[in-house]
Amino acid sequence: MIGFDLRDFFPSVRASRVHALWRTLGYPEGVARALTALCTHRTSAAVIERLRDDGGLDWMGAKRLAEPHLPQGSPCSPALANLCAFRLDLRLEGLAWVFGAIYTRYADDLVFSGPASLRGQFTALRAWIDGIAADEGFALHPRKVRCMPQHHQQRVTGVVVNQKANTPRVDFDRLKAVLHQCVMHGPASQNRAKVVDFRGHLLGRIAWIGQFSPTRKARLMRLFDRIE
């Protein structure tokens, strides 16, 4: 399994592409312009300058943020970005077939799963992905490439996927320790971030782990039910 990341995924989807999507879906010009204005955002110069001063933004990233783009965190951005990246997905899926692999994407996270021989074709695979991504208006992040052989932990978007989907053991152990401390010393001792609904927060974390492992969920819920 080989993983790649798209750099500045949401800022790379500019307003012009979103507008073209609305027109392709059949909306009149005026409606398409209004919807595009509602769904895109231009980052203020002050915020961009602060990000550059902190060292977290290069010149190209600043340029993307200065132009109208899909904002990260907006509830409509993921769906619109997926629609705008439809051609990218089709081309990368075809590329994966040529290499005898399976392609999946979650937001900016690209994964090519295949036989062990896929690792030997890494250079060619990366070159093709880089070219296709650039042709579709995206760019690979040069420092976020992951080769994950089967005998190592294979993790995608925080989920271990070696044999079946599961959360990392360290996440389970960390949450179990938090619940144990809540039982011993009360929930306030662990709510350092001052979460308003800390009970709901804990239940949410238990549910996240429990969707992959009912056994782990049962163990965590036994601890949770003991909290005063």
mmCIF file of N, CA and C in Angstrom, residues 12-111:
data_model
loop_
_atom_site.group_PDB
_atom_site.id
_atom_site.type_symbol
_atom_site.label_atom_id
_atom_site.label_comp_id
_atom_site.label_asym_id
_atom_site.label_seq_id
_atom_site.Cartn_x
_atom_site.Cartn_y
_atom_site.Cartn_z
ATOM 1 N N SER A 12 -7.183 24.510 -3.509
ATOM 2 C CA SER A 12 -6.902 24.268 -4.925
ATOM 3 C C SER A 12 -8.169 24.257 -5.770
ATOM 4 N N VAL A 13 -9.330 24.097 -5.129
ATOM 5 C CA VAL A 13 -10.606 24.116 -5.864
ATOM 6 C C VAL A 13 -11.086 25.560 -5.892
ATOM 7 N N ARG A 14 -10.809 26.250 -6.969
ATOM 8 C CA ARG A 14 -11.093 27.672 -7.057
ATOM 9 C C ARG A 14 -12.548 27.927 -7.436
ATOM 10 N N ALA A 15 -12.932 29.179 -7.264
ATOM 11 C CA ALA A 15 -14.317 29.569 -7.531
ATOM 12 C C ALA A 15 -14.708 29.311 -8.981
ATOM 13 N N SER A 16 -13.774 29.496 -9.908
ATOM 14 C CA SER A 16 -14.081 29.261 -11.322
ATOM 15 C C SER A 16 -14.497 27.818 -11.578
ATOM 16 N N ARG A 17 -13.844 26.886 -10.872
ATOM 17 C CA ARG A 17 -14.198 25.480 -11.049
ATOM 18 C C ARG A 17 -15.545 25.177 -10.402
ATOM 19 N N VAL A 18 -15.814 25.771 -9.253
ATOM 20 C CA VAL A 18 -17.106 25.571 -8.588
ATOM 21 C C VAL A 18 -18.231 26.140 -9.455
ATOM 22 N N HIS A 19 -17.992 27.324 -10.035
ATOM 23 C CA HIS A 19 -18.993 27.932 -10.920
ATOM 24 C C HIS A 19 -19.265 27.029 -12.122
ATOM 25 N N ALA A 20 -18.202 26.473 -12.712
ATOM 26 C CA ALA A 20 -18.381 25.568 -13.849
ATOM 27 C C ALA A 20 -19.167 24.322 -13.448
ATOM 28 N N LEU A 21 -18.973 23.853 -12.223
ATOM 29 C CA LEU A 21 -19.725 22.690 -11.740
ATOM 30 C C LEU A 21 -21.216 23.001 -11.671
ATOM 31 N N TRP A 22 -21.576 24.147 -11.080
ATOM 32 C CA TRP A 22 -22.989 24.516 -10.986
ATOM 33 C C TRP A 22 -23.610 24.637 -12.374
ATOM 34 N N ARG A 23 -22.872 25.197 -13.332
ATOM 35 C CA ARG A 23 -23.401 25.322 -14.693
ATOM 36 C C ARG A 23 -23.576 23.947 -15.322
ATOM 37 N N THR A 24 -22.617 23.057 -15.091
ATOM 38 C CA THR A 24 -22.712 21.694 -15.633
ATOM 39 C C THR A 24 -23.917 20.960 -15.059
ATOM 40 N N LEU A 25 -24.249 21.250 -13.803
ATOM 41 C CA LEU A 25 -25.403 20.610 -13.164
ATOM 42 C C LEU A 25 -26.729 21.203 -13.627
ATOM 43 N N GLY A 26 -26.666 22.240 -14.465
ATOM 44 C CA GLY A 26 -27.878 22.766 -15.077
ATOM 45 C C GLY A 26 -28.431 24.039 -14.479
ATOM 46 N N TYR A 27 -27.705 24.664 -13.543
ATOM 47 C CA TYR A 27 -28.203 25.891 -12.930
ATOM 48 C C TYR A 27 -27.998 27.082 -13.864
ATOM 49 N N PRO A 28 -28.949 28.022 -13.906
ATOM 50 C CA PRO A 28 -28.778 29.225 -14.730
ATOM 51 C C PRO A 28 -27.574 30.031 -14.263
ATOM 52 N N GLU A 29 -27.090 30.907 -15.141
ATOM 53 C CA GLU A 29 -25.874 31.664 -14.861
ATOM 54 C C GLU A 29 -25.977 32.464 -13.563
ATOM 55 N N GLY A 30 -27.091 33.160 -13.360
ATOM 56 C CA GLY A 30 -27.239 33.982 -12.159
ATOM 57 C C GLY A 30 -27.245 33.143 -10.889
ATOM 58 N N VAL A 31 -27.932 32.008 -10.938
ATOM 59 C CA VAL A 31 -27.979 31.118 -9.777
ATOM 60 C C VAL A 31 -26.598 30.511 -9.512
ATOM 61 N N ALA A 32 -25.901 30.139 -10.583
ATOM 62 C CA ALA A 32 -24.564 29.559 -10.439
ATOM 63 C C ALA A 32 -23.610 30.561 -9.796
ATOM 64 N N ARG A 33 -23.714 31.825 -10.185
ATOM 65 C CA ARG A 33 -22.851 32.844 -9.585
ATOM 66 C C ARG A 33 -23.166 33.030 -8.105
ATOM 67 N N ALA A 34 -24.468 33.037 -7.767
ATOM 68 C CA ALA A 34 -24.873 33.220 -6.370
ATOM 69 C C ALA A 34 -24.423 32.039 -5.510
ATOM 70 N N LEU A 35 -24.604 30.834 -6.008
ATOM 71 C CA LEU A 35 -24.184 29.650 -5.257
ATOM 72 C C LEU A 35 -22.663 29.610 -5.078
ATOM 73 N N THR A 36 -21.950 29.997 -6.118
ATOM 74 C CA THR A 36 -20.490 30.034 -6.027
ATOM 75 C C THR A 36 -20.041 31.029 -4.964
ATOM 76 N N ALA A 37 -20.684 32.190 -4.928
ATOM 77 C CA ALA A 37 -20.328 33.200 -3.931
ATOM 78 C C ALA A 37 -20.608 32.702 -2.520
ATOM 79 N N LEU A 38 -21.686 31.920 -2.351
ATOM 80 C CA LEU A 38 -22.029 31.386 -1.035
ATOM 81 C C LEU A 38 -21.059 30.290 -0.587
ATOM 82 N N CYS A 39 -20.528 29.532 -1.533
ATOM 83 C CA CYS A 39 -19.746 28.334 -1.202
ATOM 84 C C CYS A 39 -18.242 28.569 -1.191
ATOM 85 N N THR A 40 -17.782 29.716 -1.673
ATOM 86 C CA THR A 40 -16.347 29.966 -1.729
ATOM 87 C C THR A 40 -15.970 31.127 -0.818
ATOM 88 N N HIS A 41 -14.675 31.268 -0.608
ATOM 89 C CA HIS A 41 -14.192 32.239 0.385
ATOM 90 C C HIS A 41 -12.801 32.719 -0.020
ATOM 91 N N ARG A 42 -12.530 33.991 0.242
ATOM 92 C CA ARG A 42 -11.200 34.546 0.006
ATOM 93 C C ARG A 42 -10.587 34.873 1.369
ATOM 94 N N THR A 43 -9.457 34.258 1.704
ATOM 95 C CA THR A 43 -8.809 34.479 2.999
ATOM 96 C C THR A 43 -8.251 35.901 3.067
ATOM 97 N N SER A 44 -8.463 36.557 4.196
ATOM 98 C CA SER A 44 -8.021 37.941 4.341
ATOM 99 C C SER A 44 -6.498 38.041 4.314
ATOM 100 N N ALA A 45 -6.001 39.208 3.865
ATOM 101 C CA ALA A 45 -4.559 39.425 3.759
ATOM 102 C C ALA A 45 -3.877 39.324 5.115
ATOM 103 N N ALA A 46 -4.571 39.763 6.181
ATOM 104 C CA ALA A 46 -3.984 39.719 7.516
ATOM 105 C C ALA A 46 -3.749 38.280 7.967
ATOM 106 N N VAL A 47 -4.699 37.406 7.693
ATOM 107 C CA VAL A 47 -4.556 36.000 8.073
ATOM 108 C C VAL A 47 -3.437 35.342 7.271
ATOM 109 N N ILE A 48 -3.395 35.629 5.980
ATOM 110 C CA ILE A 48 -2.336 35.064 5.132
ATOM 111 C C ILE A 48 -0.962 35.507 5.619
ATOM 112 N N GLU A 49 -0.844 36.789 5.957
ATOM 113 C CA GLU A 49 0.437 37.315 6.430
ATOM 114 C C GLU A 49 0.874 36.640 7.724
ATOM 115 N N ARG A 50 -0.092 36.408 8.622
ATOM 116 C CA ARG A 50 0.236 35.743 9.887
ATOM 117 C C ARG A 50 0.691 34.301 9.644
ATOM 118 N N LEU A 51 0.011 33.603 8.732
ATOM 119 C CA LEU A 51 0.395 32.231 8.414
ATOM 120 C C LEU A 51 1.791 32.174 7.801
ATOM 121 N N ARG A 52 2.117 33.152 6.974
ATOM 122 C CA ARG A 52 3.443 33.195 6.363
ATOM 123 C C ARG A 52 4.514 33.502 7.409
ATOM 124 N N ASP A 53 4.195 34.391 8.343
ATOM 125 C CA ASP A 53 5.146 34.721 9.396
ATOM 126 C C ASP A 53 5.427 33.522 10.289
ATOM 127 N N ASP A 54 4.385 32.673 10.483
ATOM 128 C CA ASP A 54 4.545 31.483 11.321
ATOM 129 C C ASP A 54 5.293 30.358 10.603
ATOM 130 N N GLY A 55 5.541 30.541 9.315
ATOM 131 C CA GLY A 55 6.265 29.536 8.552
ATOM 132 C C GLY A 55 5.412 28.390 8.054
ATOM 133 N N GLY A 56 4.096 28.503 8.176
ATOM 134 C CA GLY A 56 3.224 27.417 7.756
ATOM 135 C C GLY A 56 2.634 27.580 6.375
ATOM 136 N N LEU A 57 3.132 28.565 5.612
ATOM 137 C CA LEU A 57 2.536 28.847 4.308
ATOM 138 C C LEU A 57 3.619 29.338 3.361
ATOM 139 N N ASP A 58 3.717 28.690 2.190
ATOM 140 C CA ASP A 58 4.672 29.160 1.188
ATOM 141 C C ASP A 58 3.989 30.127 0.230
ATOM 142 N N TRP A 59 4.743 30.591 -0.766
ATOM 143 C CA TRP A 59 4.217 31.605 -1.674
ATOM 144 C C TRP A 59 3.014 31.105 -2.471
ATOM 145 N N MET A 60 3.108 29.858 -2.970
ATOM 146 C CA MET A 60 1.994 29.317 -3.758
ATOM 147 C C MET A 60 0.762 29.102 -2.892
ATOM 148 N N GLY A 61 0.971 28.636 -1.654
ATOM 149 C CA GLY A 61 -0.165 28.468 -0.754
ATOM 150 C C GLY A 61 -0.841 29.782 -0.447
ATOM 151 N N ALA A 62 -0.047 30.831 -0.264
ATOM 152 C CA ALA A 62 -0.617 32.156 -0.019
ATOM 153 C C ALA A 62 -1.428 32.639 -1.217
ATOM 154 N N LYS A 63 -0.933 32.355 -2.400
ATOM 155 C CA LYS A 63 -1.647 32.755 -3.620
ATOM 156 C C LYS A 63 -2.992 32.041 -3.729
ATOM 157 N N ARG A 64 -3.025 30.756 -3.382
ATOM 158 C CA ARG A 64 -4.285 30.012 -3.442
ATOM 159 C C ARG A 64 -5.306 30.578 -2.456
ATOM 160 N N LEU A 65 -4.843 30.893 -1.237
ATOM 161 C CA LEU A 65 -5.762 31.404 -0.225
ATOM 162 C C LEU A 65 -6.280 32.795 -0.568
ATOM 163 N N ALA A 66 -5.488 33.572 -1.293
ATOM 164 C CA ALA A 66 -5.892 34.941 -1.633
ATOM 165 C C ALA A 66 -6.983 34.978 -2.687
ATOM 166 N N GLU A 67 -7.138 33.902 -3.445
ATOM 167 C CA GLU A 67 -8.178 33.828 -4.475
ATOM 168 C C GLU A 67 -9.394 33.078 -3.919
ATOM 169 N N PRO A 68 -10.592 33.366 -4.421
ATOM 170 C CA PRO A 68 -11.785 32.652 -3.947
ATOM 171 C C PRO A 68 -11.644 31.137 -4.142
ATOM 172 N N HIS A 69 -11.916 30.381 -3.084
ATOM 173 C CA HIS A 69 -11.724 28.934 -3.105
ATOM 174 C C HIS A 69 -12.700 28.284 -2.137
ATOM 175 N N LEU A 70 -12.761 26.961 -2.169
ATOM 176 C CA LEU A 70 -13.572 26.233 -1.196
ATOM 177 C C LEU A 70 -12.891 26.314 0.168
ATOM 178 N N PRO A 71 -13.588 26.783 1.195
ATOM 179 C CA PRO A 71 -12.954 26.885 2.518
ATOM 180 C C PRO A 71 -12.964 25.543 3.244
ATOM 181 N N GLN A 72 -11.859 25.224 3.883
ATOM 182 C CA GLN A 72 -11.798 24.016 4.700
ATOM 183 C C GLN A 72 -12.657 24.210 5.948
ATOM 184 N N GLY A 73 -13.489 23.222 6.256
ATOM 185 C CA GLY A 73 -14.372 23.320 7.411
ATOM 186 C C GLY A 73 -15.803 23.621 7.056
ATOM 187 N N SER A 74 -16.044 24.101 5.853
ATOM 188 C CA SER A 74 -17.418 24.354 5.433
ATOM 189 C C SER A 74 -18.135 23.027 5.195
ATOM 190 N N PRO A 75 -19.411 22.902 5.594
ATOM 191 C CA PRO A 75 -20.116 21.625 5.410
ATOM 192 C C PRO A 75 -20.343 21.254 3.952
ATOM 193 N N CYS A 76 -20.303 22.243 3.050
ATOM 194 C CA CYS A 76 -20.536 21.921 1.639
ATOM 195 C C CYS A 76 -19.245 21.668 0.868
ATOM 196 N N SER A 77 -18.102 22.026 1.439
ATOM 197 C CA SER A 77 -16.833 21.894 0.711
ATOM 198 C C SER A 77 -16.489 20.449 0.326
ATOM 199 N N PRO A 78 -16.628 19.450 1.222
ATOM 200 C CA PRO A 78 -16.252 18.089 0.818
ATOM 201 C C PRO A 78 -17.030 17.580 -0.394
ATOM 202 N N ALA A 79 -18.346 17.785 -0.402
ATOM 203 C CA ALA A 79 -19.148 17.287 -1.524
ATOM 204 C C ALA A 79 -18.786 18.004 -2.824
ATOM 205 N N LEU A 80 -18.622 19.321 -2.754
ATOM 206 C CA LEU A 80 -18.269 20.074 -3.956
ATOM 207 C C LEU A 80 -16.871 19.705 -4.440
ATOM 208 N N ALA A 81 -15.937 19.539 -3.512
ATOM 209 C CA ALA A 81 -14.574 19.165 -3.903
ATOM 210 C C ALA A 81 -14.555 17.792 -4.569
ATOM 211 N N ASN A 82 -15.340 16.847 -4.048
ATOM 212 C CA ASN A 82 -15.397 15.518 -4.656
ATOM 213 C C ASN A 82 -15.949 15.578 -6.077
ATOM 214 N N LEU A 83 -16.972 16.403 -6.287
ATOM 215 C CA LEU A 83 -17.536 16.552 -7.632
ATOM 216 C C LEU A 83 -16.519 17.196 -8.570
ATOM 217 N N CYS A 84 -15.799 18.200 -8.058
ATOM 218 C CA CYS A 84 -14.803 18.871 -8.894
ATOM 219 C C CYS A 84 -13.599 17.967 -9.181
ATOM 220 N N ALA A 85 -13.367 16.980 -8.324
ATOM 221 C CA ALA A 85 -12.233 16.069 -8.513
ATOM 222 C C ALA A 85 -12.644 14.774 -9.210
ATOM 223 N N PHE A 86 -13.818 14.766 -9.830
ATOM 224 C CA PHE A 86 -14.332 13.542 -10.444
ATOM 225 C C PHE A 86 -13.402 13.047 -11.555
ATOM 226 N N ARG A 87 -12.937 13.955 -12.413
ATOM 227 C CA ARG A 87 -12.016 13.555 -13.486
ATOM 228 C C ARG A 87 -10.703 13.032 -12.909
ATOM 229 N N LEU A 88 -10.226 13.666 -11.847
ATOM 230 C CA LEU A 88 -9.004 13.185 -11.195
ATOM 231 C C LEU A 88 -9.182 11.752 -10.734
ATOM 232 N N ASP A 89 -10.312 11.464 -10.096
ATOM 233 C CA ASP A 89 -10.568 10.111 -9.597
ATOM 234 C C ASP A 89 -10.643 9.099 -10.739
ATOM 235 N N LEU A 90 -11.310 9.468 -11.832
ATOM 236 C CA LEU A 90 -11.416 8.551 -12.973
ATOM 237 C C LEU A 90 -10.039 8.218 -13.537
ATOM 238 N N ARG A 91 -9.202 9.235 -13.678
ATOM 239 C CA ARG A 91 -7.882 9.012 -14.263
ATOM 240 C C ARG A 91 -6.972 8.216 -13.329
ATOM 241 N N LEU A 92 -7.039 8.493 -12.038
ATOM 242 C CA LEU A 92 -6.204 7.747 -11.087
ATOM 243 C C LEU A 92 -6.697 6.310 -10.919
ATOM 244 N N GLU A 93 -8.006 6.114 -11.026
ATOM 245 C CA GLU A 93 -8.521 4.742 -10.966
ATOM 246 C C GLU A 93 -8.040 3.939 -12.170
ATOM 247 N N GLY A 94 -8.028 4.577 -13.339
ATOM 248 C CA GLY A 94 -7.496 3.909 -14.522
ATOM 249 C C GLY A 94 -6.008 3.616 -14.386
ATOM 250 N N LEU A 95 -5.267 4.554 -13.800
ATOM 251 C CA LEU A 95 -3.837 4.341 -13.576
ATOM 252 C C LEU A 95 -3.608 3.168 -12.629
ATOM 253 N N ALA A 96 -4.404 3.096 -11.564
ATOM 254 C CA ALA A 96 -4.269 1.998 -10.611
ATOM 255 C C ALA A 96 -4.503 0.660 -11.298
ATOM 256 N N TRP A 97 -5.474 0.600 -12.197
ATOM 257 C CA TRP A 97 -5.763 -0.650 -12.921
ATOM 258 C C TRP A 97 -4.547 -1.088 -13.731
ATOM 259 N N VAL A 98 -3.872 -0.121 -14.370
ATOM 260 C CA VAL A 98 -2.680 -0.439 -15.160
ATOM 261 C C VAL A 98 -1.586 -1.034 -14.277
ATOM 262 N N PHE A 99 -1.459 -0.532 -13.049
ATOM 263 C CA PHE A 99 -0.431 -1.000 -12.129
ATOM 264 C C PHE A 99 -0.892 -2.205 -11.298
ATOM 265 N N GLY A 100 -2.077 -2.712 -11.562
ATOM 266 C CA GLY A 100 -2.587 -3.859 -10.807
ATOM 267 C C GLY A 100 -2.945 -3.523 -9.384
ATOM 268 N N ALA A 101 -3.386 -2.284 -9.149
ATOM 269 C CA ALA A 101 -3.694 -1.817 -7.800
ATOM 270 C C ALA A 101 -5.138 -1.334 -7.720
ATOM 271 N N ILE A 102 -5.548 -0.978 -6.509
ATOM 272 C CA ILE A 102 -6.872 -0.423 -6.251
ATOM 273 C C ILE A 102 -6.692 0.985 -5.704
ATOM 274 N N TYR A 103 -7.430 1.931 -6.256
ATOM 275 C CA TYR A 103 -7.300 3.338 -5.861
ATOM 276 C C TYR A 103 -8.465 3.752 -4.977
ATOM 277 N N THR A 104 -8.159 4.451 -3.891
ATOM 278 C CA THR A 104 -9.187 5.054 -3.043
ATOM 279 C C THR A 104 -8.733 6.456 -2.661
ATOM 280 N N ARG A 105 -9.699 7.327 -2.415
ATOM 281 C CA ARG A 105 -9.375 8.687 -1.979
ATOM 282 C C ARG A 105 -10.365 9.119 -0.914
ATOM 283 N N TYR A 106 -9.851 9.769 0.134
ATOM 284 C CA TYR A 106 -10.681 10.437 1.127
ATOM 285 C C TYR A 106 -10.145 11.855 1.258
ATOM 286 N N ALA A 107 -10.893 12.828 0.723
ATOM 287 C CA ALA A 107 -10.450 14.225 0.700
ATOM 288 C C ALA A 107 -9.100 14.303 -0.007
ATOM 289 N N ASP A 108 -8.046 14.695 0.724
ATOM 290 C CA ASP A 108 -6.736 14.859 0.088
ATOM 291 C C ASP A 108 -5.861 13.625 0.198
ATOM 292 N N ASP A 109 -6.385 12.541 0.754
ATOM 293 C CA ASP A 109 -5.610 11.333 1.032
ATOM 294 C C ASP A 109 -5.805 10.314 -0.096
ATOM 295 N N LEU A 110 -4.741 10.056 -0.884
ATOM 296 C CA LEU A 110 -4.789 9.090 -1.981
ATOM 297 C C LEU A 110 -4.085 7.810 -1.554
ATOM 298 N N VAL A 111 -4.703 6.660 -1.819
ATOM 299 C CA VAL A 111 -4.105 5.378 -1.442
ATOM 300 C C VAL A 111 -4.192 4.417 -2.625
#
